[in-house]
Coordinates of C-alpha atoms and ligand atoms in Angstrom, one line a residue:
M11 CA 71.4 113.4 -61.8
K12 CA 71.2 109.8 -61.5
V13 CA 73.3 107.3 -61.3
T14 CA 72.0 105.5 -63.7
D15 CA 71.6 108.9 -66.1
H16 CA 75.6 109.7 -65.7
L17 CA 75.7 105.4 -67.1
K18 CA 73.6 106.3 -70.2
V19 CA 75.2 108.8 -71.3
S20 CA 78.6 108.7 -71.2
D21 CA 80.6 106.0 -73.7
E22 CA 83.4 105.5 -71.6
T23 CA 84.2 103.3 -68.3
L24 CA 83.5 105.9 -65.9
F25 CA 85.6 106.5 -63.0
S26 CA 83.7 106.7 -59.2
F27 CA 85.5 106.3 -55.6
E28 CA 83.6 105.1 -51.7
I29 CA 84.4 107.0 -48.9
L30 CA 84.1 105.7 -45.1
P31 CA 83.0 108.7 -42.7
P32 CA 86.3 110.5 -40.6
L33 CA 86.4 108.5 -36.9
K34 CA 84.0 110.9 -34.9
G35 CA 86.1 113.4 -34.0
K36 CA 87.3 114.7 -36.7
S37 CA 86.5 117.8 -39.0
I38 CA 85.0 117.3 -42.7
Q39 CA 88.7 118.6 -43.9
S40 CA 90.0 115.0 -43.3
I41 CA 87.4 113.9 -46.4
F42 CA 88.1 117.1 -48.5
D43 CA 91.7 116.0 -48.1
G44 CA 90.7 113.3 -48.8
I45 CA 88.6 114.0 -52.4
D46 CA 91.2 116.3 -53.2
P47 CA 93.4 114.0 -54.7
L48 CA 91.2 112.3 -57.0
M49 CA 88.9 115.1 -58.4
E50 CA 91.1 115.8 -60.8
F51 CA 90.0 111.7 -62.7
K52 CA 85.9 113.6 -62.6
P53 CA 84.6 111.1 -60.7
K54 CA 80.7 111.2 -61.3
F55 CA 79.9 110.2 -58.2
I56 CA 81.1 109.6 -54.5
N57 CA 79.7 107.0 -52.7
V58 CA 79.8 107.4 -48.4
T59 CA 79.3 104.5 -46.5
Y60 CA 78.1 104.3 -43.4
H61 CA 78.6 102.6 -40.2
R62 CA 76.2 101.7 -37.9
E63 CA 76.5 100.5 -33.9
E64 CA 78.3 98.7 -31.5
Y65 CA 78.5 98.2 -28.1
I66 CA 81.0 98.3 -25.5
Y67 CA 80.9 97.6 -21.5
K68 CA 81.5 99.8 -19.0
E69 CA 82.4 99.1 -15.2
R70 CA 79.8 101.2 -13.2
E71 CA 81.7 101.8 -9.8
N72 CA 78.6 98.9 -7.8
G73 CA 81.3 96.8 -10.2
L74 CA 77.4 96.2 -13.1
L75 CA 78.0 96.9 -16.8
E76 CA 76.7 98.7 -17.9
K77 CA 76.0 99.1 -22.3
I78 CA 76.7 101.1 -24.2
A79 CA 76.1 102.5 -28.4
I80 CA 78.6 104.4 -30.4
R81 CA 78.6 105.1 -33.5
K82 CA 82.4 105.2 -34.7
R83 CA 81.5 107.3 -38.5
P84 CA 78.4 109.0 -38.1
G85 CA 77.9 111.9 -40.7
T86 CA 77.5 109.8 -43.9
V87 CA 73.9 112.0 -44.7
G88 CA 75.8 115.6 -43.7
I89 CA 78.9 114.6 -45.8
C90 CA 77.6 113.5 -48.4
A91 CA 75.5 116.8 -48.3
A92 CA 79.5 118.7 -48.3
I93 CA 80.2 116.4 -50.5
M94 CA 77.3 118.2 -53.8
N95 CA 77.8 121.0 -52.0
K96 CA 81.9 121.7 -52.1
Y97 CA 82.2 120.5 -55.7
Q98 CA 78.7 119.6 -57.7
V99 CA 78.9 115.5 -58.6
D100 CA 76.7 113.9 -57.0
A101 CA 77.5 112.2 -54.0
V102 CA 76.4 108.1 -53.2
P103 CA 74.8 107.7 -49.8
H104 CA 74.7 103.9 -48.4
L105 CA 71.8 102.8 -46.2
I106 CA 71.7 100.0 -44.3
C107 CA 68.9 98.3 -42.9
G108 CA 70.7 97.0 -39.5
G109 CA 69.8 98.8 -37.0
F110 CA 66.9 100.9 -38.4
G111 CA 63.1 101.1 -37.4
K112 CA 61.1 102.0 -40.5
E113 CA 60.4 104.7 -39.6
E114 CA 64.0 106.3 -38.5
T115 CA 64.1 105.2 -42.7
E116 CA 62.1 107.2 -43.8
N117 CA 63.5 110.0 -42.1
A118 CA 66.4 109.6 -43.3
L119 CA 65.3 109.3 -46.1
I120 CA 62.9 112.1 -46.1
D121 CA 66.5 114.1 -45.4
L122 CA 68.0 112.2 -48.5
Q123 CA 65.8 113.9 -50.9
F124 CA 65.5 117.5 -48.9
L125 CA 69.6 117.6 -49.5
G126 CA 68.5 117.5 -53.4
I127 CA 70.7 113.8 -53.2
D128 CA 69.6 111.4 -56.5
N129 CA 70.8 108.4 -55.0
V130 CA 71.3 105.5 -52.5
L131 CA 73.2 102.4 -52.3
A132 CA 70.8 100.2 -50.8
L133 CA 72.6 97.1 -47.7
R134 CA 72.2 95.1 -46.0
G135 CA 74.2 95.5 -43.5
D136 CA 76.9 93.4 -41.6
S137 CA 76.0 91.6 -38.1
I138 CA 78.0 94.0 -35.6
K139 CA 80.3 92.3 -33.1
T140 CA 78.7 91.9 -30.6
E141 CA 76.1 89.8 -32.9
S142 CA 77.3 86.2 -34.3
N143 CA 74.7 86.9 -37.0
F144 CA 73.3 89.7 -38.4
R145 CA 70.0 90.5 -36.7
A146 CA 67.7 93.0 -37.8
H147 CA 66.2 96.0 -35.7
K148 CA 62.9 94.8 -34.4
D149 CA 60.5 96.9 -36.7
G150 CA 63.0 97.2 -39.7
H151 CA 64.3 94.8 -42.8
E152 CA 66.2 91.5 -42.8
F153 CA 67.0 92.4 -46.2
A154 CA 68.6 95.1 -48.7
V155 CA 65.6 93.5 -51.1
D156 CA 62.6 94.5 -48.4
L157 CA 64.6 97.8 -47.4
I158 CA 64.7 98.5 -51.5
G159 CA 60.7 97.9 -51.5
Q160 CA 60.5 100.4 -49.3
I161 CA 62.2 102.5 -51.1
G162 CA 60.3 101.6 -54.6
E163 CA 57.4 102.8 -52.5
M164 CA 59.0 106.3 -51.1
N165 CA 58.8 106.5 -55.2
S166 CA 55.4 105.7 -55.4
G167 CA 54.5 108.6 -53.0
N168 CA 53.4 105.8 -50.3
Y169 CA 55.2 106.6 -46.8
L170 CA 54.5 104.7 -43.8
M171 CA 51.5 106.0 -42.7
D172 CA 49.1 105.0 -45.7
D173 CA 45.8 106.9 -44.6
I174 CA 47.9 109.8 -47.1
K175 CA 49.2 110.0 -49.7
L176 CA 52.5 112.2 -50.4
E177 CA 54.8 113.5 -52.9
P178 CA 56.4 110.8 -54.6
T179 CA 60.2 111.1 -54.3
N180 CA 62.5 109.3 -57.3
F181 CA 65.9 107.8 -55.7
C182 CA 67.9 105.8 -57.9
V183 CA 68.4 102.8 -56.1
G184 CA 72.3 100.4 -56.5
A185 CA 72.5 97.5 -54.7
A186 CA 75.0 95.3 -54.0
G187 CA 76.5 91.2 -55.5
Y188 CA 78.9 89.8 -55.1
P189 CA 81.2 88.0 -58.0
E190 CA 82.2 84.7 -55.4
K191 CA 78.9 85.0 -53.7
H192 CA 77.7 86.7 -50.4
F193 CA 79.3 84.8 -47.5
E194 CA 76.1 83.0 -45.7
A195 CA 74.5 82.8 -49.2
M196 CA 74.3 78.6 -49.8
N197 CA 75.9 78.7 -53.1
L198 CA 76.4 81.3 -56.1
S199 CA 72.9 80.2 -57.5
T200 CA 70.5 81.5 -54.7
D201 CA 73.2 84.7 -54.5
L202 CA 71.6 85.7 -57.5
H203 CA 68.3 84.3 -57.5
Y204 CA 68.4 87.0 -54.4
L205 CA 70.7 89.5 -56.4
K206 CA 67.7 89.0 -58.7
A207 CA 64.7 89.9 -56.2
K208 CA 66.4 93.1 -55.3
V209 CA 66.5 94.7 -59.3
D210 CA 63.0 93.2 -58.9
A211 CA 61.8 95.0 -56.4
G212 CA 63.6 98.9 -58.3
A213 CA 67.5 97.6 -58.3
E214 CA 68.2 99.8 -60.9
Y215 CA 72.3 99.2 -61.4
I216 CA 74.2 97.1 -59.3
V217 CA 78.4 97.3 -57.5
T218 CA 80.0 94.3 -56.5
Q219 CA 82.3 93.7 -53.9
M220 CA 86.2 94.1 -54.7
F221 CA 87.3 91.0 -56.6
F222 CA 91.4 90.7 -57.5
D223 CA 90.8 88.0 -60.5
N224 CA 88.6 89.9 -63.3
K225 CA 88.3 86.4 -64.9
K226 CA 85.6 85.9 -61.9
Y227 CA 83.7 89.2 -62.5
F228 CA 82.8 88.9 -65.9
A229 CA 82.2 85.9 -65.5
F230 CA 79.4 87.4 -62.6
V231 CA 78.0 89.2 -65.3
D232 CA 77.7 85.7 -67.9
A233 CA 75.6 84.9 -64.6
C234 CA 74.0 87.9 -64.4
R235 CA 72.8 88.0 -67.6
A236 CA 71.9 84.0 -67.7
A237 CA 69.4 85.1 -64.4
G238 CA 67.8 88.0 -65.7
I239 CA 69.5 90.6 -64.3
M240 CA 70.0 93.4 -67.3
V241 CA 71.0 96.5 -64.5
P242 CA 74.4 97.5 -65.2
I243 CA 76.9 95.8 -62.9
I244 CA 79.5 98.5 -61.8
P245 CA 83.8 97.1 -60.8
G246 CA 84.5 97.5 -57.4
L247 CA 87.7 97.7 -57.1
K248 CA 90.5 98.1 -53.6
P249 CA 93.8 98.3 -53.5
I250 CA 96.1 96.1 -51.9
K251 CA 98.3 98.4 -49.8
T252 CA 100.5 97.3 -46.4
M253 CA 101.4 93.4 -45.9
R254 CA 98.4 93.5 -42.8
H255 CA 96.0 93.9 -45.8
I256 CA 97.3 90.2 -47.3
S257 CA 94.9 88.4 -44.2
F258 CA 93.3 90.9 -43.5
L259 CA 90.7 91.8 -46.7
P260 CA 90.4 88.0 -47.7
K261 CA 89.5 87.3 -44.3
F262 CA 86.6 90.4 -43.7
F263 CA 85.0 90.4 -47.9
H264 CA 85.2 87.1 -48.6
I265 CA 87.5 86.9 -51.2
D266 CA 90.2 85.2 -53.0
Y267 CA 93.5 86.0 -54.8
P268 CA 94.5 84.1 -57.7
E269 CA 98.1 82.9 -57.6
A270 CA 99.7 85.2 -59.6
L271 CA 99.0 87.7 -56.9
S272 CA 99.6 85.5 -54.5
K273 CA 102.3 84.6 -55.3
E274 CA 103.8 88.2 -55.8
L275 CA 102.6 88.8 -52.2
L276 CA 104.2 86.4 -50.2
K277 CA 107.4 87.8 -51.6
C278 CA 106.9 91.0 -50.2
T279 CA 108.1 91.9 -46.3
T280 CA 107.2 95.5 -46.3
N281 CA 104.3 97.9 -46.5
D282 CA 105.9 99.6 -49.6
Q283 CA 106.6 96.2 -51.4
V284 CA 102.5 95.5 -50.5
E285 CA 102.3 98.2 -52.4
Q286 CA 103.9 97.9 -55.0
V287 CA 102.7 95.1 -56.0
G288 CA 99.1 96.1 -55.1
S289 CA 99.3 99.5 -57.6
E290 CA 100.4 97.5 -59.9
W291 CA 98.3 95.1 -60.3
G292 CA 95.5 98.0 -59.7
I293 CA 96.6 99.2 -62.9
A294 CA 97.0 95.6 -65.4
Q295 CA 92.5 94.9 -63.8
S296 CA 91.9 98.4 -64.6
Q297 CA 93.2 98.5 -67.7
E298 CA 91.4 94.6 -68.2
L299 CA 88.2 95.8 -66.9
K300 CA 88.7 99.2 -69.1
A301 CA 89.1 98.0 -72.8
A302 CA 86.0 95.4 -71.6
N303 CA 84.6 98.8 -71.7
V304 CA 82.4 98.3 -67.9
P305 CA 80.5 101.5 -67.0
C306 CA 82.5 103.2 -64.4
I307 CA 85.4 100.9 -62.3
H308 CA 84.7 102.1 -58.4
Y309 CA 87.8 102.6 -56.3
Y310 CA 87.4 101.6 -52.7
T311 CA 89.4 104.3 -50.9
M312 CA 88.9 103.3 -47.0
S313 CA 90.6 105.8 -46.3
N314 CA 93.1 106.0 -48.4
S315 CA 93.6 108.7 -51.5
K316 CA 96.6 108.2 -52.0
M317 CA 96.7 104.6 -53.9
V318 CA 93.6 105.1 -55.3
K319 CA 95.3 108.6 -57.5
S320 CA 98.8 106.4 -59.1
I321 CA 96.5 103.5 -60.4
A322 CA 93.7 105.9 -62.2
K323 CA 96.7 108.5 -63.4
E324 CA 97.1 105.4 -65.7
I325 CA 93.8 104.6 -67.0
F326 CA 91.5 108.1 -66.8
Ligands
FAD29 P1 71.8 91.4 -49.0 O1 71.4 90.9 -50.6 O2 70.1 91.1 -48.5 O3 71.9 89.5 -48.7 C1 72.8 89.1 -48.0 C2 72.1 87.6 -47.8 O4 71.2 86.8 -47.8 C3 73.0 87.4 -49.3 O5 73.1 86.1 -48.9 C4 71.3 87.0 -50.0 O6 72.3 85.3 -50.7 C5 70.4 86.5 -48.6 N1 68.9 86.5 -48.5 C6 68.5 88.2 -49.4 N2 67.2 88.1 -49.2 C7 67.3 87.3 -49.1 C8 65.7 87.1 -49.1 N3 64.9 87.2 -49.3 N4 65.7 85.3 -48.3 C9 67.1 84.9 -47.8 N5 68.1 84.8 -48.1 C10 68.2 86.2 -48.2 N6 78.0 98.1 -44.9 C11 76.6 98.2 -44.1 O7 77.4 97.8 -42.8 N7 77.8 99.9 -44.8 C12 78.3 99.9 -45.8 O8 78.4 100.5 -45.9 C13 78.5 98.5 -46.6 N8 79.3 99.0 -48.2 C14 79.5 98.4 -49.3 C15 79.3 98.4 -49.9 C16 79.2 97.5 -51.8 C17 79.4 98.0 -52.8 C18 78.9 95.9 -50.7 C19 79.2 94.8 -52.1 C20 79.0 96.1 -49.7 C21 78.3 97.2 -48.6 N9 78.3 96.5 -47.0 C22 78.6 97.3 -46.5 C23 79.2 95.4 -46.1 C24 77.1 94.1 -47.2 O9 77.3 95.5 -45.1 C25 77.2 93.0 -46.0 O10 77.3 92.0 -47.6 C26 75.7 92.1 -45.9 O11 76.5 91.3 -45.2 C27 74.9 92.2 -46.5 O12 74.3 93.1 -47.8 P2 73.4 93.4 -48.8 O13 73.1 94.3 -48.7 O14 74.2 92.5 -50.0 O15 72.7 91.7 -48.1

């Protein structure tokens, strides 16, 4: 079932979450161990992130360095199929532009269709560690809007081989939105301009980057509506768990902590204290969002479902 249909048939705020594929070498059981504790909250869909290749340099016997591509977290498509098979819950694979040529994208979408997967979250992806700026694959897409356009073409039966008309796919496409603006955008209004282009190209709902200040989410929704973006906007929340998160989350995800939260975090000296603050903050954020009747609250587990469970049991 499509994410948008789940949203349409419910008057209440839905629960959903996102998982990461395990590191290469770990079994599917590690995924199930992360999902099992959250099933009591009846997620309507579970997102699975996509991780592109990284490059390492290995020294050869002759002293020369060899550039080797590695993928630490492969398996997004297979994990989605395993989730749907085991839990009968819709899985939403993330699909990115980075590292993909158009034909590989088409083949990935064909695999998804064969597996009965109805949803895709279409993203550009970030630059790899060895590049300072995002560089598109030579036969791929530069922006998420272009990927969304390709999926839209397939939904109309137009595949890359243009001499034959094939059976249309029927994917429901989601896109990313940034209440605190995407870090590369000149300002929020240009970012909204490009977000609207993603919706015009076929994105039927938006999932936001994590944020810790609900005011920013509500202002973002208002700004989207004013810009003519009328699709559901699902807030994404991440519970802060460790001392490391205090600086890592703002640095990596380009978000700010509101002052009331940073004051509490400044008092923490242990991971347990951070977890306590993060959990209380996540509950308060979720309560306010639910009271505002947001369509769904989407939690970023980042391979740790314990805190999401402690928050969800107060909310759902
Ligand atoms: P885009 O929408 O393409 O935007 C990228 C930047 O370009 C923005 O600054 C935008 O304003 C600008 N822009 C857009 N279109 C144009 C245009 N036509 N011309 C000029 N400028 C333009 N990353 C992963 O690698 N794997 C994941 O699984 C993953 N999941 C995510 C899930 C969510 C909910 C979110 C919010 C992010 C996720 N990301 C993931 C991170 C995401 O890939 C990065 O934030 C990336 O930098 C931008 O992706 P995007 O799809 O928003 O890009």
